[in-house]
Amino acid sequence: MRMQPIEPRNLSARSYVAVREALIAGSFKPGQRLVMQDLADELGTSITPVREACLRLVSEQGLELRSGRFVCVPGLSLSRYLEIRTIRIALEGLAAEIGAAHATAADIARLTEAHARFDAAERARDVAAALQYNRDFHFTVYRLSGMEMLVGQIESLWVSMGPILNVFYNEVEHDDYAGADEHLALIAALRAHDGPAARAAIERDIVRGGESLVPYLEKLGQSLTPA
């Protein structure tokens, strides 16, 4: 996903949203250097709002400041992935459990459609579409909680997950598990207004979805360890 030029209103906030969305979408790789002037050119703005946006993302741990000219996407390690996964399980499970009490027939229909689109994109190996539809599915669930602060915290975690998913889809050999089983189990739990079952389905989805990533990161860590 390429970032699009932004409208000349509230440039700092719009720059923040654009870079944040690119991170969530997996447009950048772990460890990638982002030159602020290049980002400004891509967004069609001056460097000042881009710098402000990057510093805001640095404060949220989505980026790392390396100099006055560029920032970096945090590097990928097993410990970082496991920390993000642990927090995701807690927060996303909570949102799903709370949201189960509020799910309507219309919500179930939207989730069913989002899952179908995600499954089709996965089978077609359309990475960008799969990432977008998976995000649509998950955040439709989380917004059922009605807790904006909780959803905001989860979104911040997905800023860190985007670059990891870039690696997962492009570099990691993984099986055909695409979240289908747990997505369907989650839909069933929401339809039944079963909060604990909804939480359990989200937890399994997060863990199962990254099963092949763990050995990859273990091997990567060993290759980086001095002999």
Short mmCIF file of C-alpha atoms in Angstrom, two decimals:
data_model
loop_
_atom_site.label_atom_id
_atom_site.label_comp_id
_atom_site.label_asym_id
_atom_site.label_seq_id
_atom_site.Cartn_x
_atom_site.Cartn_y
_atom_site.Cartn_z
CA MET A 1 0.00 0.00 0.00
CA ARG A 2 1.44 3.35 -1.05
CA MET A 3 0.66 6.42 0.97
CA GLN A 4 -1.48 8.93 -0.87
CA PRO A 5 -0.98 12.73 -0.92
CA ILE A 6 -2.95 14.39 1.85
CA GLU A 7 -5.23 17.41 1.87
CA PRO A 8 -3.67 20.68 3.10
CA ARG A 9 -5.66 20.83 6.34
CA ASN A 10 -4.35 19.81 9.74
CA LEU A 11 -1.26 18.41 8.05
CA SER A 12 0.35 17.02 11.20
CA ALA A 13 -2.68 14.92 12.12
CA ARG A 14 -3.20 13.75 8.56
CA SER A 15 0.48 12.84 8.21
CA TYR A 16 0.24 10.86 11.43
CA VAL A 17 -2.79 8.94 10.17
CA ALA A 18 -1.13 8.23 6.80
CA VAL A 19 2.12 6.87 8.26
CA ARG A 20 0.24 4.97 10.97
CA GLU A 21 -2.06 3.36 8.41
CA ALA A 22 0.94 2.37 6.30
CA LEU A 23 2.51 0.69 9.32
CA ILE A 24 -0.69 -1.20 10.14
CA ALA A 25 -1.06 -2.26 6.50
CA GLY A 26 2.39 -3.85 6.54
CA SER A 27 3.82 -1.41 4.00
CA PHE A 28 7.12 -1.25 5.88
CA LYS A 29 9.48 -4.00 7.01
CA PRO A 30 11.02 -4.38 10.48
CA GLY A 31 14.26 -2.41 10.65
CA GLN A 32 13.41 -0.32 7.57
CA ARG A 33 14.76 3.22 7.60
CA LEU A 34 12.23 5.92 6.76
CA VAL A 35 13.72 9.22 5.64
CA MET A 36 11.37 12.00 6.73
CA GLN A 37 11.93 14.06 3.58
CA ASP A 38 11.01 11.06 1.43
CA LEU A 39 7.82 10.60 3.42
CA ALA A 40 7.02 14.28 3.04
CA ASP A 41 7.54 14.09 -0.72
CA GLU A 42 5.26 11.05 -0.96
CA LEU A 43 2.56 12.76 1.08
CA GLY A 44 2.92 16.04 -0.79
CA THR A 45 3.68 18.13 2.28
CA SER A 46 6.58 19.82 4.01
CA ILE A 47 8.84 17.97 6.38
CA THR A 48 7.55 19.66 9.56
CA PRO A 49 4.18 17.85 9.83
CA VAL A 50 5.87 14.57 8.90
CA ARG A 51 8.47 15.06 11.63
CA GLU A 52 5.69 15.76 14.15
CA ALA A 53 3.83 12.66 13.01
CA CYS A 54 6.94 10.49 13.29
CA LEU A 55 7.75 11.79 16.77
CA ARG A 56 4.22 10.96 17.85
CA LEU A 57 4.65 7.41 16.54
CA VAL A 58 8.01 7.20 18.31
CA SER A 59 6.27 8.07 21.58
CA GLU A 60 3.81 5.22 20.87
CA GLN A 61 6.72 2.83 20.15
CA GLY A 62 5.62 2.35 16.56
CA LEU A 63 8.84 3.90 15.27
CA GLU A 64 12.33 4.53 16.62
CA LEU A 65 14.16 7.86 16.27
CA ARG A 66 17.67 7.45 14.91
CA SER A 67 18.52 11.01 13.83
CA GLY A 68 16.88 14.29 12.96
CA ARG A 69 16.49 13.09 9.38
CA PHE A 70 15.07 9.59 9.65
CA VAL A 71 13.26 7.09 11.82
CA CYS A 72 13.30 3.31 11.77
CA VAL A 73 10.68 0.64 12.05
CA PRO A 74 11.56 -1.39 15.17
CA GLY A 75 13.55 -4.53 14.46
CA LEU A 76 11.99 -7.95 14.72
CA SER A 77 12.89 -10.41 17.45
CA LEU A 78 11.20 -13.32 19.17
CA SER A 79 10.96 -11.45 22.46
CA ARG A 80 9.30 -8.43 20.81
CA TYR A 81 6.81 -10.61 18.96
CA LEU A 82 5.91 -12.59 22.08
CA GLU A 83 5.43 -9.41 24.11
CA ILE A 84 3.09 -7.96 21.49
CA ARG A 85 1.24 -11.27 21.25
CA THR A 86 0.76 -11.47 25.02
CA ILE A 87 -0.73 -7.98 25.18
CA ARG A 88 -2.89 -8.62 22.13
CA ILE A 89 -4.34 -11.75 23.69
CA ALA A 90 -5.29 -9.82 26.82
CA LEU A 91 -6.77 -6.74 25.17
CA GLU A 92 -8.34 -8.26 22.08
CA GLY A 93 -9.79 -11.10 24.11
CA LEU A 94 -11.32 -8.57 26.49
CA ALA A 95 -12.85 -6.57 23.63
CA ALA A 96 -14.35 -9.69 22.07
CA GLU A 97 -15.77 -10.90 25.36
CA ILE A 98 -17.42 -7.56 26.10
CA GLY A 99 -18.60 -7.15 22.51
CA ALA A 100 -20.38 -10.50 22.49
CA ALA A 101 -23.18 -9.04 24.59
CA HIS A 102 -23.87 -6.36 21.97
CA ALA A 103 -23.65 -8.30 18.70
CA THR A 104 -26.70 -7.92 16.46
CA ALA A 105 -27.81 -9.84 13.39
CA ALA A 106 -26.48 -7.00 11.23
CA ASP A 107 -23.09 -7.26 12.96
CA ILE A 108 -22.99 -11.00 12.33
CA ALA A 109 -23.79 -10.40 8.65
CA ARG A 110 -20.96 -7.84 8.35
CA LEU A 111 -18.51 -10.21 10.03
CA THR A 112 -19.54 -13.11 7.83
CA GLU A 113 -18.96 -10.99 4.71
CA ALA A 114 -15.62 -9.66 6.00
CA HIS A 115 -14.45 -13.18 6.75
CA ALA A 116 -15.49 -14.43 3.31
CA ARG A 117 -13.51 -11.64 1.67
CA PHE A 118 -10.49 -12.37 3.88
CA ASP A 119 -10.64 -16.10 3.12
CA ALA A 120 -10.87 -15.44 -0.64
CA ALA A 121 -7.90 -13.04 -0.51
CA GLU A 122 -5.82 -15.58 1.41
CA ARG A 123 -6.60 -18.32 -1.11
CA ALA A 124 -5.67 -15.94 -3.93
CA ARG A 125 -2.41 -15.02 -2.13
CA ASP A 126 -3.42 -11.36 -2.27
CA VAL A 127 -1.43 -10.16 0.73
CA ALA A 128 -2.61 -6.54 0.77
CA ALA A 129 -6.28 -7.52 0.53
CA ALA A 130 -5.89 -10.29 3.12
CA LEU A 131 -4.35 -7.87 5.60
CA GLN A 132 -7.12 -5.32 5.03
CA TYR A 133 -10.01 -7.77 5.28
CA ASN A 134 -8.51 -9.45 8.34
CA ARG A 135 -8.24 -6.04 9.99
CA ASP A 136 -11.82 -5.20 9.00
CA PHE A 137 -13.01 -8.44 10.59
CA HIS A 138 -11.14 -8.00 13.84
CA PHE A 139 -11.99 -4.36 14.41
CA THR A 140 -15.65 -4.93 13.62
CA VAL A 141 -15.53 -7.32 16.58
CA TYR A 142 -13.60 -5.01 18.87
CA ARG A 143 -15.83 -2.00 18.23
CA LEU A 144 -18.78 -4.04 19.48
CA SER A 145 -17.31 -3.50 22.95
CA GLY A 146 -18.28 0.19 22.73
CA MET A 147 -15.00 1.04 24.50
CA GLU A 148 -13.10 3.60 22.41
CA MET A 149 -10.03 3.67 24.65
CA LEU A 150 -9.70 -0.11 24.48
CA VAL A 151 -10.03 -0.12 20.69
CA GLY A 152 -7.42 2.66 20.52
CA GLN A 153 -4.96 0.59 22.54
CA ILE A 154 -5.53 -2.37 20.24
CA GLU A 155 -4.95 -0.19 17.18
CA SER A 156 -1.61 0.88 18.65
CA LEU A 157 -0.61 -2.78 18.93
CA TRP A 158 -1.51 -3.32 15.30
CA VAL A 159 0.89 -0.52 14.37
CA SER A 160 3.61 -2.80 15.71
CA MET A 161 2.07 -5.93 14.17
CA GLY A 162 1.91 -4.57 10.60
CA PRO A 163 5.65 -4.85 9.86
CA ILE A 164 5.69 -8.29 11.50
CA LEU A 165 2.89 -9.44 9.19
CA ASN A 166 4.92 -8.12 6.26
CA VAL A 167 7.61 -10.64 7.21
CA PHE A 168 5.06 -13.37 7.92
CA TYR A 169 3.46 -13.19 4.49
CA ASN A 170 6.59 -12.53 2.44
CA GLU A 171 9.37 -14.47 4.16
CA VAL A 172 7.91 -17.16 6.42
CA GLU A 173 6.78 -20.54 5.15
CA HIS A 174 3.41 -21.15 6.76
CA ASP A 175 0.62 -23.65 6.44
CA ASP A 176 -2.84 -22.99 5.10
CA TYR A 177 -4.25 -21.79 8.42
CA ALA A 178 -5.66 -18.39 7.63
CA GLY A 179 -7.78 -17.80 10.69
CA ALA A 180 -10.77 -19.50 9.09
CA ASP A 181 -11.54 -21.94 11.91
CA GLU A 182 -11.30 -19.40 14.70
CA HIS A 183 -13.05 -16.66 12.74
CA LEU A 184 -16.01 -18.97 12.26
CA ALA A 185 -15.89 -20.03 15.92
CA LEU A 186 -15.84 -16.36 16.89
CA ILE A 187 -18.85 -15.57 14.71
CA ALA A 188 -20.72 -18.46 16.31
CA ALA A 189 -19.82 -17.23 19.80
CA LEU A 190 -20.97 -13.70 19.01
CA ARG A 191 -24.21 -14.99 17.53
CA ALA A 192 -24.82 -16.87 20.81
CA HIS A 193 -23.73 -13.85 22.90
CA ASP A 194 -21.16 -16.14 24.55
CA GLY A 195 -18.44 -13.82 25.84
CA PRO A 196 -15.99 -16.44 27.18
CA ALA A 197 -16.21 -18.41 23.93
CA ALA A 198 -15.58 -15.24 21.92
CA ARG A 199 -12.50 -14.47 24.01
CA ALA A 200 -11.22 -18.03 23.60
CA ALA A 201 -11.67 -17.90 19.81
CA ILE A 202 -9.69 -14.65 19.55
CA GLU A 203 -6.93 -16.06 21.76
CA ARG A 204 -6.65 -19.19 19.61
CA ASP A 205 -6.66 -17.13 16.44
CA ILE A 206 -3.78 -14.94 17.64
CA VAL A 207 -1.69 -17.91 18.78
CA ARG A 208 -2.42 -20.21 15.84
CA GLY A 209 -1.95 -17.45 13.29
CA GLY A 210 1.65 -16.94 14.40
CA GLU A 211 2.67 -20.54 15.04
CA SER A 212 5.03 -20.69 12.07
CA LEU A 213 6.49 -17.29 12.95
CA VAL A 214 7.94 -18.46 16.26
CA PRO A 215 10.41 -21.03 14.84
CA TYR A 216 11.35 -18.55 12.11
CA LEU A 217 12.26 -15.95 14.74
CA GLU A 218 14.08 -18.53 16.86
CA LYS A 219 16.20 -19.45 13.85
CA LEU A 220 16.71 -15.79 12.97
CA GLY A 221 17.90 -15.08 16.52
CA GLN A 222 20.39 -17.95 16.36
CA SER A 223 21.79 -16.70 13.06
CA LEU A 224 22.37 -13.25 14.60
CA THR A 225 24.10 -14.63 17.70
CA PRO A 226 27.90 -14.33 17.50
CA ALA A 227 29.72 -17.68 17.41
#
